[in-house]
CSV table of C-alpha atoms in Angstrom, one decimal:
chain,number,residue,atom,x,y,z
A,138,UNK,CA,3.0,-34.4,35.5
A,139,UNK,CA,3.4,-37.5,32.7
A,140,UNK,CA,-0.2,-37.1,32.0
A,141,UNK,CA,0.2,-32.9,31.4
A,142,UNK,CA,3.4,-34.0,28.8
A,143,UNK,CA,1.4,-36.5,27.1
A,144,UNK,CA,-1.6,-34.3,26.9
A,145,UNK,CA,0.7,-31.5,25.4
A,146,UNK,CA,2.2,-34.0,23.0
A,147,UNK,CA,-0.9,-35.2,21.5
A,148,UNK,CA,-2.1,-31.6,21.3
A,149,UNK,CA,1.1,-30.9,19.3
A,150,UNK,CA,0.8,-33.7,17.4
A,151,UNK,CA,-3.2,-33.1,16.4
A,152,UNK,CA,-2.4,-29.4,15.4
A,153,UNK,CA,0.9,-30.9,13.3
A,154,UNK,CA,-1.2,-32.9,11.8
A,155,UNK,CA,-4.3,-30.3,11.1
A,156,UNK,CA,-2.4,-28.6,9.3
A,157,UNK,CA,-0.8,-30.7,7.0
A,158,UNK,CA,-4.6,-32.3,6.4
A,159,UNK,CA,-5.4,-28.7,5.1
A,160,UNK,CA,-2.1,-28.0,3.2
A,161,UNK,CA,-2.6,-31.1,1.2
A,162,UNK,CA,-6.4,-30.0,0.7
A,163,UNK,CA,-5.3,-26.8,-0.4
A,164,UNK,CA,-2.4,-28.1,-2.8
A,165,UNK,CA,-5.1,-30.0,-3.8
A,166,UNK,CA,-7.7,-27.8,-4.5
A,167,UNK,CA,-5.4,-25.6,-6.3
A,168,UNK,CA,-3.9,-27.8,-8.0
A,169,UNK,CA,-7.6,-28.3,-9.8
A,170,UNK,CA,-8.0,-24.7,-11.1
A,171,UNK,CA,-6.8,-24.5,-14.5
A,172,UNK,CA,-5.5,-21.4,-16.8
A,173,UNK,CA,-8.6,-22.0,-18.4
A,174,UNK,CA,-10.9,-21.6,-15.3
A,175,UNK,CA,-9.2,-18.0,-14.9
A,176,UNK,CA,-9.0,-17.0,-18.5
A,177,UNK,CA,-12.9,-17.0,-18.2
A,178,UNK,CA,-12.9,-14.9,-15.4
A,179,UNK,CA,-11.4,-12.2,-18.3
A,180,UNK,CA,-9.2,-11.5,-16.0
A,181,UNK,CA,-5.1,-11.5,-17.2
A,182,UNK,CA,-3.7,-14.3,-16.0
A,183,UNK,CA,0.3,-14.5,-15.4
A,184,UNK,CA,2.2,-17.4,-14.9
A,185,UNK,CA,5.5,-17.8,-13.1
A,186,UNK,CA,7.9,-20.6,-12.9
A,187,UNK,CA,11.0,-20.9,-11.2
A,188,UNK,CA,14.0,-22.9,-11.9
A,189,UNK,CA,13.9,-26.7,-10.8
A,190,UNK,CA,10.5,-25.8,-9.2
A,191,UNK,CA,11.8,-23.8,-6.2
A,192,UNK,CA,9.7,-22.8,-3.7
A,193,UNK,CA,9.9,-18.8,-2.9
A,194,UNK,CA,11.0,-18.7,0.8
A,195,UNK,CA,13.0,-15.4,0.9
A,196,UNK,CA,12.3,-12.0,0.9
A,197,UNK,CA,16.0,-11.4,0.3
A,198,UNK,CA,17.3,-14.2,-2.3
A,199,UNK,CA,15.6,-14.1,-5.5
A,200,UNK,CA,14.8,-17.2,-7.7
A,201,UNK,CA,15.5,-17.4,-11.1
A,202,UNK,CA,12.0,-18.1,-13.3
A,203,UNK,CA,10.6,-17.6,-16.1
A,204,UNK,CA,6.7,-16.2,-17.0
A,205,UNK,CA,4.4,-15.6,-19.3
A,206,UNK,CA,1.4,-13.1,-19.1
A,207,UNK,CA,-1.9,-13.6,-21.0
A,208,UNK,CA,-4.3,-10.9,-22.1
A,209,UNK,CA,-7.2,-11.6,-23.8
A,210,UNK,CA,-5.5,-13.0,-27.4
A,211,UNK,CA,-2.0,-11.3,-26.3
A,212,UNK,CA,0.9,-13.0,-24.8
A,213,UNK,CA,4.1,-12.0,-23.4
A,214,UNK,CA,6.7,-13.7,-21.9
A,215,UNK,CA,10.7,-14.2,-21.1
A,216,UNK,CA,13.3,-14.5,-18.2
A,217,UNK,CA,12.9,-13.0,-15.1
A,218,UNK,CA,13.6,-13.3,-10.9
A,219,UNK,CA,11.1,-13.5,-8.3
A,220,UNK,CA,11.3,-13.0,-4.4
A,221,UNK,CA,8.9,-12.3,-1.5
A,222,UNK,CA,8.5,-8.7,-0.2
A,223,UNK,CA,6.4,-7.0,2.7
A,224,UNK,CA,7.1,-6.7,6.1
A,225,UNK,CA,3.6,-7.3,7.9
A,226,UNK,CA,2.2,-9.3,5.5
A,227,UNK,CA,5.4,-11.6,4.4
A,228,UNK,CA,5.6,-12.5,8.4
A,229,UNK,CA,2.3,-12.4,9.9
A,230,UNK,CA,1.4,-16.1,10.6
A,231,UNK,CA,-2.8,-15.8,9.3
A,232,UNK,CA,-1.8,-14.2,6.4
A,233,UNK,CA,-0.8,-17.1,4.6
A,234,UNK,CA,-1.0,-15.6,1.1
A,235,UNK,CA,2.5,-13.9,0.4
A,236,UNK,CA,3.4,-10.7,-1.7
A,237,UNK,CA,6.0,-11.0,-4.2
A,238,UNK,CA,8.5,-8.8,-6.3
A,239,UNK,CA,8.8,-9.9,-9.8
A,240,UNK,CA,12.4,-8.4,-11.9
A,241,UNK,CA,12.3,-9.2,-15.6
A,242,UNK,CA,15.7,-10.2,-17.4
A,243,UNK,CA,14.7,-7.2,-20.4
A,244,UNK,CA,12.6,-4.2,-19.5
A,245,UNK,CA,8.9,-5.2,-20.8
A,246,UNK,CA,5.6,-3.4,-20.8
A,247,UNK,CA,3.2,-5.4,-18.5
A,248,UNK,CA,-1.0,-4.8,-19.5
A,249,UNK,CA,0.0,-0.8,-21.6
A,250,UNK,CA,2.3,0.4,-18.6
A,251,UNK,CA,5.1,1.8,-19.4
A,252,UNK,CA,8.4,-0.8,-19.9
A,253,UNK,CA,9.9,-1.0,-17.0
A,254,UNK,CA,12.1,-4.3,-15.0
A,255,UNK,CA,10.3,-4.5,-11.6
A,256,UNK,CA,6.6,-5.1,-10.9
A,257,UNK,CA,5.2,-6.0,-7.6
A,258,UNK,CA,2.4,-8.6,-7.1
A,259,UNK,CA,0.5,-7.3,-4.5
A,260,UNK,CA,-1.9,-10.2,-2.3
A,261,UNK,CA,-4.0,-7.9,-0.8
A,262,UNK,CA,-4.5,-10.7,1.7
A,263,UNK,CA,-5.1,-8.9,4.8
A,264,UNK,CA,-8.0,-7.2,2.8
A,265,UNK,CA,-11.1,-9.1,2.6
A,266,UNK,CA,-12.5,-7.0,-0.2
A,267,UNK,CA,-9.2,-6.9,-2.3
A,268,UNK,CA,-10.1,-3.2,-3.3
A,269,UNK,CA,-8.6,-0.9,-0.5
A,270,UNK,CA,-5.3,-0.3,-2.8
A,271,UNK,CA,-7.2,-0.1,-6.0
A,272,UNK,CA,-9.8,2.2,-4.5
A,273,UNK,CA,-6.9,4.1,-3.0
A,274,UNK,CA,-4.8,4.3,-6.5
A,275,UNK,CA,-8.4,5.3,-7.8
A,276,UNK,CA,-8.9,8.3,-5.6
A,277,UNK,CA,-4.8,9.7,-6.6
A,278,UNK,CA,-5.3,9.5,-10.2
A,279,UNK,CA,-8.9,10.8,-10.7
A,280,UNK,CA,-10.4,12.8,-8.3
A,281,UNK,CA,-7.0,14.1,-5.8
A,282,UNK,CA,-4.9,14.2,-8.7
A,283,UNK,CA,-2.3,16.7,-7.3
A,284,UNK,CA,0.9,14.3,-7.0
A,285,UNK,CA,2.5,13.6,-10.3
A,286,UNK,CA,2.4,10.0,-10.6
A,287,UNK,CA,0.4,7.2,-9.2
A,288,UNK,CA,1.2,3.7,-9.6
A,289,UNK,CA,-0.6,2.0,-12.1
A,290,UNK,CA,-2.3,-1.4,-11.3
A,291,UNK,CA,-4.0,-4.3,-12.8
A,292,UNK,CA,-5.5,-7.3,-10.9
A,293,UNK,CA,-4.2,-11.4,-12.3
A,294,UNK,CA,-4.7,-14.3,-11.5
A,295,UNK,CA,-1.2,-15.8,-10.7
A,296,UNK,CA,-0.1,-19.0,-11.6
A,297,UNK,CA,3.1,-20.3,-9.6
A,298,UNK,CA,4.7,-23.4,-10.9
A,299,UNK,CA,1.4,-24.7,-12.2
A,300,UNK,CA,-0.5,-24.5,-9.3
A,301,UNK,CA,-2.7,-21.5,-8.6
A,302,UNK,CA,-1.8,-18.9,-6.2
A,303,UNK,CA,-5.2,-16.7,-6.0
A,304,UNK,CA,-5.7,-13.3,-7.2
A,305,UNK,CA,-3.0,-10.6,-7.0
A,306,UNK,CA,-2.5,-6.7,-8.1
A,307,UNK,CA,0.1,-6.4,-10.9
A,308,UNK,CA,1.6,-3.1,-9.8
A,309,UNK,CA,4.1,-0.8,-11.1
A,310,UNK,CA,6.8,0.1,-8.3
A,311,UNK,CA,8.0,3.2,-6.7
A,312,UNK,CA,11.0,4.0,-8.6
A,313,UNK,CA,12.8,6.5,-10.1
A,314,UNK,CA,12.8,5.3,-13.6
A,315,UNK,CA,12.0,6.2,-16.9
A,316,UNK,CA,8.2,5.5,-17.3
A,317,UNK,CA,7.7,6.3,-13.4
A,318,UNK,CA,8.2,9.1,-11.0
A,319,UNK,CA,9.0,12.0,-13.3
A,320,UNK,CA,12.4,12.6,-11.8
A,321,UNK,CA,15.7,10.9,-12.6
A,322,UNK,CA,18.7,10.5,-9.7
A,323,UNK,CA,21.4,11.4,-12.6
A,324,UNK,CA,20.3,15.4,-12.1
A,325,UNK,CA,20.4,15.0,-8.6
A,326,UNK,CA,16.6,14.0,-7.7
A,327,UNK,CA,15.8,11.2,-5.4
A,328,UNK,CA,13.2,9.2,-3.8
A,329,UNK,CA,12.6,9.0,0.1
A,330,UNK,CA,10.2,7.7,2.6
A,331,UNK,CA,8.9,8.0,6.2
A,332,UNK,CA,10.0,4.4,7.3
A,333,UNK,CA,10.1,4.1,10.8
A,334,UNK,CA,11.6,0.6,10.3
A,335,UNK,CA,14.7,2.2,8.9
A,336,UNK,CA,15.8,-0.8,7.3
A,337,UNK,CA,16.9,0.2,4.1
A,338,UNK,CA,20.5,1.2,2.6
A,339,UNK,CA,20.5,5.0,4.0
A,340,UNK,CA,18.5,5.6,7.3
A,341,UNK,CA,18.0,8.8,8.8
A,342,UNK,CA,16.4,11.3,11.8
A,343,UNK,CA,15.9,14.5,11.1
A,344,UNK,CA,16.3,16.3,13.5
A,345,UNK,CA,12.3,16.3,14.8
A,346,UNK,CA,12.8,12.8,14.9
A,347,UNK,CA,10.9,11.8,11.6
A,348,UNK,CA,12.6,8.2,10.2
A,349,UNK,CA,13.4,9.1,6.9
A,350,UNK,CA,14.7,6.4,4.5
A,351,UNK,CA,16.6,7.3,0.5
A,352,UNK,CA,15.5,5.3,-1.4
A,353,UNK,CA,17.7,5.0,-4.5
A,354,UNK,CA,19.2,2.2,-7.3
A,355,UNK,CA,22.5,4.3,-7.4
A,356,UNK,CA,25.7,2.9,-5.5
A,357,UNK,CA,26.1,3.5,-2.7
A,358,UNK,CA,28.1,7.3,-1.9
A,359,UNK,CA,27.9,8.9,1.5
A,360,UNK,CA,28.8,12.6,-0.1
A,361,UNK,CA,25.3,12.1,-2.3
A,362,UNK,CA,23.0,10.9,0.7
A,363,UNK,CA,24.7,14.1,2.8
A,364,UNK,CA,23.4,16.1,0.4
A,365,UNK,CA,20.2,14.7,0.5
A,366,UNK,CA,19.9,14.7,3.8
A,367,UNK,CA,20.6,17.8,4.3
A,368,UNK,CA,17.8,18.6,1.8
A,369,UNK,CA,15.2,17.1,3.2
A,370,UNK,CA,16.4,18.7,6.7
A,371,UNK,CA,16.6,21.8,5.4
A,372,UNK,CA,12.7,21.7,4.3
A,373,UNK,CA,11.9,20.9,8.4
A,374,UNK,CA,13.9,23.7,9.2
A,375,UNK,CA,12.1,26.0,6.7
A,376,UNK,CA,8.8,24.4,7.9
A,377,UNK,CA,8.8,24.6,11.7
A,378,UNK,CA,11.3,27.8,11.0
A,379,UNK,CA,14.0,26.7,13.9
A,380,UNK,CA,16.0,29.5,12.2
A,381,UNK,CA,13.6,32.5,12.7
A,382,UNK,CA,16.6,35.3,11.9
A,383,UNK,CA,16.8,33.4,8.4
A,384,UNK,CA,15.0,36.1,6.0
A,385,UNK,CA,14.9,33.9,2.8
A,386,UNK,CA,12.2,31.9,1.5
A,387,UNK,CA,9.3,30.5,3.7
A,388,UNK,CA,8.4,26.6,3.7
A,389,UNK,CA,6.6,26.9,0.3
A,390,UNK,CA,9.4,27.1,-1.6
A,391,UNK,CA,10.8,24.0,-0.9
A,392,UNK,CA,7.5,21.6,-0.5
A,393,UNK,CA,5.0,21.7,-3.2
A,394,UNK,CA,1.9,22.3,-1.8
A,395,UNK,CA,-0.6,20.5,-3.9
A,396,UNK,CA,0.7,17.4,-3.7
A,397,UNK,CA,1.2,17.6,-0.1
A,398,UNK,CA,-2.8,18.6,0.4
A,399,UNK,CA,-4.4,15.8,-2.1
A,400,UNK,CA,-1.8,13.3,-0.5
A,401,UNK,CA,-3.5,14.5,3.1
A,402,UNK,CA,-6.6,13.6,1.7
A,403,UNK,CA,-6.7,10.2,0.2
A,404,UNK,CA,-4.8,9.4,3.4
A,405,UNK,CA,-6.6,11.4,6.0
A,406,UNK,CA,-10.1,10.0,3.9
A,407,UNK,CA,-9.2,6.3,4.2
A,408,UNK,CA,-7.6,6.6,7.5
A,409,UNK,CA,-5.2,4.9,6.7
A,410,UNK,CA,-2.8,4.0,9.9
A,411,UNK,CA,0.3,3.7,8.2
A,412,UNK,CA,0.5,7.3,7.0
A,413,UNK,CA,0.1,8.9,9.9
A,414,UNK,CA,3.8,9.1,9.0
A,415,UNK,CA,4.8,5.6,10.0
A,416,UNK,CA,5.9,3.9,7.0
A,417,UNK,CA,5.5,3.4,3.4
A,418,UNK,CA,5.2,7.4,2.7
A,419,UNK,CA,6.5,8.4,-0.1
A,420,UNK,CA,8.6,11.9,-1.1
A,421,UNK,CA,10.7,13.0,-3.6
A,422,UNK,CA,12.7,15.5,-3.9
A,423,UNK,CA,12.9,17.2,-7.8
A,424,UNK,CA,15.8,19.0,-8.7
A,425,UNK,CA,14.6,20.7,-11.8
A,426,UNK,CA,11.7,22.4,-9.6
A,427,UNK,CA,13.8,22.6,-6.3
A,428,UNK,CA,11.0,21.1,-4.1
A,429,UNK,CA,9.5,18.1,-2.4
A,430,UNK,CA,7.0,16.2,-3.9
A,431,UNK,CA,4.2,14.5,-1.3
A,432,UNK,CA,3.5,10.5,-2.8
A,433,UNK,CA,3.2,8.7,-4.8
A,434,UNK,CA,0.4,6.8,-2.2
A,435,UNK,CA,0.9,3.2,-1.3
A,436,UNK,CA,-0.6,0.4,1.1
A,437,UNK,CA,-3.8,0.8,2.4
A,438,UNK,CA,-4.6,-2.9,3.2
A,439,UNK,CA,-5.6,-1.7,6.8
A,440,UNK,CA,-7.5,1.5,5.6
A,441,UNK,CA,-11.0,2.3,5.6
A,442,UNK,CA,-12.1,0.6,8.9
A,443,UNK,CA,-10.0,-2.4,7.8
A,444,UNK,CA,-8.2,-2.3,11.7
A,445,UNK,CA,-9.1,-2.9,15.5
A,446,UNK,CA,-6.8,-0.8,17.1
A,447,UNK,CA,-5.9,3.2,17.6
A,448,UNK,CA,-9.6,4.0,17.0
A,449,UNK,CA,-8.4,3.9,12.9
A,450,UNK,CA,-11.5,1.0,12.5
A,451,UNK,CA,-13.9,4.6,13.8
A,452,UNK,CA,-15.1,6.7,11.1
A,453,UNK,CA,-14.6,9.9,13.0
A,454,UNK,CA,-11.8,11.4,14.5
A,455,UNK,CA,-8.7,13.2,12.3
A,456,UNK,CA,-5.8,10.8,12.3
A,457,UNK,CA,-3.2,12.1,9.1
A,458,UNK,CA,-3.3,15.2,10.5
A,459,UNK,CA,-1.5,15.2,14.0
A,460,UNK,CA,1.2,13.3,12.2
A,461,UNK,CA,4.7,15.4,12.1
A,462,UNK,CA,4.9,17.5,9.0
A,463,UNK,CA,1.2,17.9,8.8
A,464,UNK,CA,0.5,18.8,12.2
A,465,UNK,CA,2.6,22.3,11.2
A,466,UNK,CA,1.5,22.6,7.9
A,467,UNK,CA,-1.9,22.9,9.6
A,468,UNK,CA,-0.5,25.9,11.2
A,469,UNK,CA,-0.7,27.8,8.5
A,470,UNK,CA,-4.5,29.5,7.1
A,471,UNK,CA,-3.0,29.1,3.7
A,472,UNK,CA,-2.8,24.9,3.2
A,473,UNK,CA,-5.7,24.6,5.5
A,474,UNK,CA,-7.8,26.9,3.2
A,475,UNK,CA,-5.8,24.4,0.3
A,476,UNK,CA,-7.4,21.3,1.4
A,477,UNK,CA,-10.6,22.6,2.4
A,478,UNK,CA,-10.9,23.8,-0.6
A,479,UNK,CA,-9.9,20.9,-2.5
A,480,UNK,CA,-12.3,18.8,-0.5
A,481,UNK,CA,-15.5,20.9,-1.4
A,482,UNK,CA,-14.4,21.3,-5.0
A,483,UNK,CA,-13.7,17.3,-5.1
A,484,UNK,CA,-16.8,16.0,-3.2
A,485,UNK,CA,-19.1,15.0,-6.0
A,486,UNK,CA,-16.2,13.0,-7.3
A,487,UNK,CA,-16.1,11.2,-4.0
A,488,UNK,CA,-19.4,10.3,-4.3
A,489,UNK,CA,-19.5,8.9,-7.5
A,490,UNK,CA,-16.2,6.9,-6.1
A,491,UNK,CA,-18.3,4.9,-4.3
A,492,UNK,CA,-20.2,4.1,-7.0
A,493,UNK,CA,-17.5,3.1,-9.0
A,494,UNK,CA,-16.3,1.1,-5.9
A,495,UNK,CA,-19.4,-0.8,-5.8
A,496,UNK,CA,-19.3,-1.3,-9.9
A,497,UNK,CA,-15.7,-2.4,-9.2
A,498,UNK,CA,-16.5,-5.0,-6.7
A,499,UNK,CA,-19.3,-6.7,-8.8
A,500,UNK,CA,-17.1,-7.0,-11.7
A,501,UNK,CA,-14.2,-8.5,-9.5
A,502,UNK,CA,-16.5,-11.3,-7.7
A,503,UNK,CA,-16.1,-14.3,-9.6
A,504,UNK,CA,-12.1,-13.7,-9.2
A,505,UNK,CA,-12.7,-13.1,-5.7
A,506,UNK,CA,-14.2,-16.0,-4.7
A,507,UNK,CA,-11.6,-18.4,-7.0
A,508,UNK,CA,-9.0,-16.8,-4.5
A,509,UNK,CA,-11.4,-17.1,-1.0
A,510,UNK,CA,-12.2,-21.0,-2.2
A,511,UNK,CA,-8.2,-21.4,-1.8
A,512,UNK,CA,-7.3,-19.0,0.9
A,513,UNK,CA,-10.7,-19.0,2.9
A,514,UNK,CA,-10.4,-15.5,4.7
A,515,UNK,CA,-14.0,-14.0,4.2
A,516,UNK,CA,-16.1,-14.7,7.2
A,517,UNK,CA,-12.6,-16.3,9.2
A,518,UNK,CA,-10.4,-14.6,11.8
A,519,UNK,CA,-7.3,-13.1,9.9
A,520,UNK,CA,-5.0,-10.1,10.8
A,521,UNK,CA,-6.3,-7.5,11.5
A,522,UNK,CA,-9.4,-8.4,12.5
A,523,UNK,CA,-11.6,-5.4,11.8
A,524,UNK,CA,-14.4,-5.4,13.7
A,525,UNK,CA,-17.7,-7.3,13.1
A,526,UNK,CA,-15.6,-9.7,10.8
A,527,UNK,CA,-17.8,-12.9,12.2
A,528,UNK,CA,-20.8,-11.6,11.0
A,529,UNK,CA,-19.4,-10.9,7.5
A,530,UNK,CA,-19.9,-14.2,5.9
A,531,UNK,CA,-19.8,-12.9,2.3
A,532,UNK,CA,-18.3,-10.7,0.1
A,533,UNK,CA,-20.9,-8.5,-0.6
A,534,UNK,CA,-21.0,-8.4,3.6
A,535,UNK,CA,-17.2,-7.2,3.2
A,536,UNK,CA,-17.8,-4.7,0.5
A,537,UNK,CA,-21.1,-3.0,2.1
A,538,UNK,CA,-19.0,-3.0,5.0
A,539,UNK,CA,-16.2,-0.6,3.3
A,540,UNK,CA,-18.4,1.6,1.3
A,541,UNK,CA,-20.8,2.1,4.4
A,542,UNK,CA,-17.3,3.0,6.0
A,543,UNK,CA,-16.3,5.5,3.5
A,544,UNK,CA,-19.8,6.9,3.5
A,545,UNK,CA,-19.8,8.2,7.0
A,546,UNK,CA,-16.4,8.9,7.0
A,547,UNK,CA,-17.1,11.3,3.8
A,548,UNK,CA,-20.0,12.7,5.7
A,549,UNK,CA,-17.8,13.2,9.0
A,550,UNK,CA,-14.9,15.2,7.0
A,551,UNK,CA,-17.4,17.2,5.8
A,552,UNK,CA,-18.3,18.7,8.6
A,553,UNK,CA,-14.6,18.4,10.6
A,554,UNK,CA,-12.7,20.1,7.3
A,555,UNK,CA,-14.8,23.1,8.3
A,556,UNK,CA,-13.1,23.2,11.5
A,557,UNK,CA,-9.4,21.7,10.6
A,558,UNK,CA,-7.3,25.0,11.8
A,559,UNK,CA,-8.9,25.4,15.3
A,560,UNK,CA,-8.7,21.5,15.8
A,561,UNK,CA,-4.5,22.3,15.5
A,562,UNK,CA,-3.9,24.5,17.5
């Protein structure tokens, strides 16, 4: 038995001591990349530093800071607050390079988006390629571009008290601002999301049992989110008609179709797990129109085979569509005609995607491998462990991998989109 606790002790003690060795060689190593080495990458690079040299531990508490962005001969700077954000990837142990939520003291216009306070700095760390939420934002805004906005998004290389933090995806957040989603809370529109987490300021179940979340900058007023529960309610009801006597308007009048069908299908093309009406799916509601809008899209870090479990790393096999809403929307000839024809009018695009993927991932290579020299997670085991991630010692292993992906998936949809109404029923 005093053998076993010494044993354990001096295993304790060797892993204790493991990984401080390679926390000091990554301080280290980081510490050695300058502005300079990124500025030659011609990538932006943007620089945060927080009072008294703070550490950012919370995902609650922001720290005060200050940054500066540089692009090309521009620079902008000023005041600002800074936190952590994510679920998954702020406490998953591998992922060791954390998201962060940047506020800015004045509104600002970050690399020609619109002015706004919030940006989010997206790691893309549990994606080895660092493209499966650029590709993603690609597909909304040029080739499925039914939803009205898509967040716009621009990769830096982010400096964090002097030292080097890797690369990261400047993106604008979900918001109902000026500058963003086309809606604003004062005429009674608002912002929601399938969060099955339900850990936000209003949390909901309709009453088929989807988590709904309001998402909203407004105090807080239990009359408003009535209302808007009872809005997004009444669209269920209209959609799975639980009030067959009711003679008025059918679900189309409440929930704009378009949006809803090129939503399905960046989704339902990536396979991406989340939006099987998990979490992180956006809706809004506009009150000018009187419907709900499907999007804006968001987090595909485990999309496009990027996953080991519920067959979502498999190119075949429908996944978006047995989730709630869509599982009745497909139901009806009309939206399954919708898609199907949106998928056959959209399908050169989606090839010359991948084209623009592969162009995308050449450009971004240098910057890539800055960030794996630091964070080492191409050809290691990190969350979630996609399959045939040993063999994949490169990048270029990583990319072929994802566009080899998307190719058969395209190439399965084809065929399965021909079918998607019998597959419902």
């Amino acid at each position: 038995m005093e053998i076993r606790r010494h044993s354990l002790t001096f295993t304790i003690l060797f892993c204790l001591s493991a990984l401080c060795m390679a926390l000091a060689a990554w301080l280290s190593f980081s510490a050695e990349i300058t502005l300079e080495d990124c500025k030659e990458l011609g990538l932006p690079v943007l620089t945060v530093d927080t009072e008294g040299g703070k550490k950012i531990k919370s995902k609650e508490t922001y720290l005060k800071a200050v940054y500066m962005l540089y692009d090309g001969e521009a620079a902008t700077g000023g005041g600002c607050k800074i936190r952590g954000r994510g679920n998954t990837t702020w406490r998953t142990r591998e992922l060791y390079k954390k998201p962060y939520l940047l506020k800015l003291d004045q509104a600002a216009s970050l690399l020609d988006f619109p002015a706004a306070e919030k940006w989010v700095l997206m790691a893309n760390t549990a994606d080895k390629t660092q493209l499966r939420n650029t590709y993603a934002t690609y597909l909304a805004s040029r080739v499925f571009t039914g939803m009205p906005w898509t967040p716009g998004e621009r990769f830096v290389s982010l400096f964090i008290n002097g030292t080097y933090a890797g690369l990261y995806g400047l993106t604008e957040k979900i918001e109902a601002v000026s500058g963003r989603l086309p809606i604003s809370e004062a005429d009674g529109s608002f912002l929601f999301e399938v969060n099955s987490r339900q850990n936000k300021d209003w949390n909901f179940r309709s009453e088929r049992g989807v988590p709904f979340s309001i998402r909203t900058a407004l105090p807080p007023d239990t009359a408003r989110f009535k209302k808007q529960q009872a809005i997004i309610q009444l669209a269920e009801d209209r959609l799975f008609d639980a009030k067959p006597g009711d003679s008025t308007e059918g679900w189309q009048s409440l929930l704009d179709t378009e949006s809803f069908a090129d939503w399905y299908l960046v989704n339902e093309l990536t396979k991406n797990h989340d939006a099987r009406f998990n979490s992180s799916c956006f809706l809004f509601y506009d009150s000018t129109k009187g419907k709900i809008f499907m999007g804006p899209v968001w987090d595909f870090d485990i999309s496009c085979g990027n996953i080991s479990w519920d067959d979502c790393e498999n190119p075949e096999g429908l996944w978006i569509s047995g989730a709630s809403w869509y599982q009745k929307l497909f139901t009806d000839p009309a939206f399954v005609t919708l898609v199907q024809e949106r998928w056959l009018e959209k399908r050169d695009a989606l090839t010359e995607s991948l084209t623009w993927l592969r162009q995308r991932a050449d450009e971004l290579e240098p910057a890539v491998m800055l960030n794996d020299a630091v964070w080492k997670n191409i050809g290691h085991r990190q969350w979630p462990h996609a399959p045939g991630w040993k063999k994949r010692k490169t990048y270029a292993a990583e990319v072929s991998y994802m566009t080899n992906w998307l190719e058969n998936r395209m190439k399965w949809l084809d065929n399965a989109l021909q079918y998607l109404a019998s597959t419902q029923q």
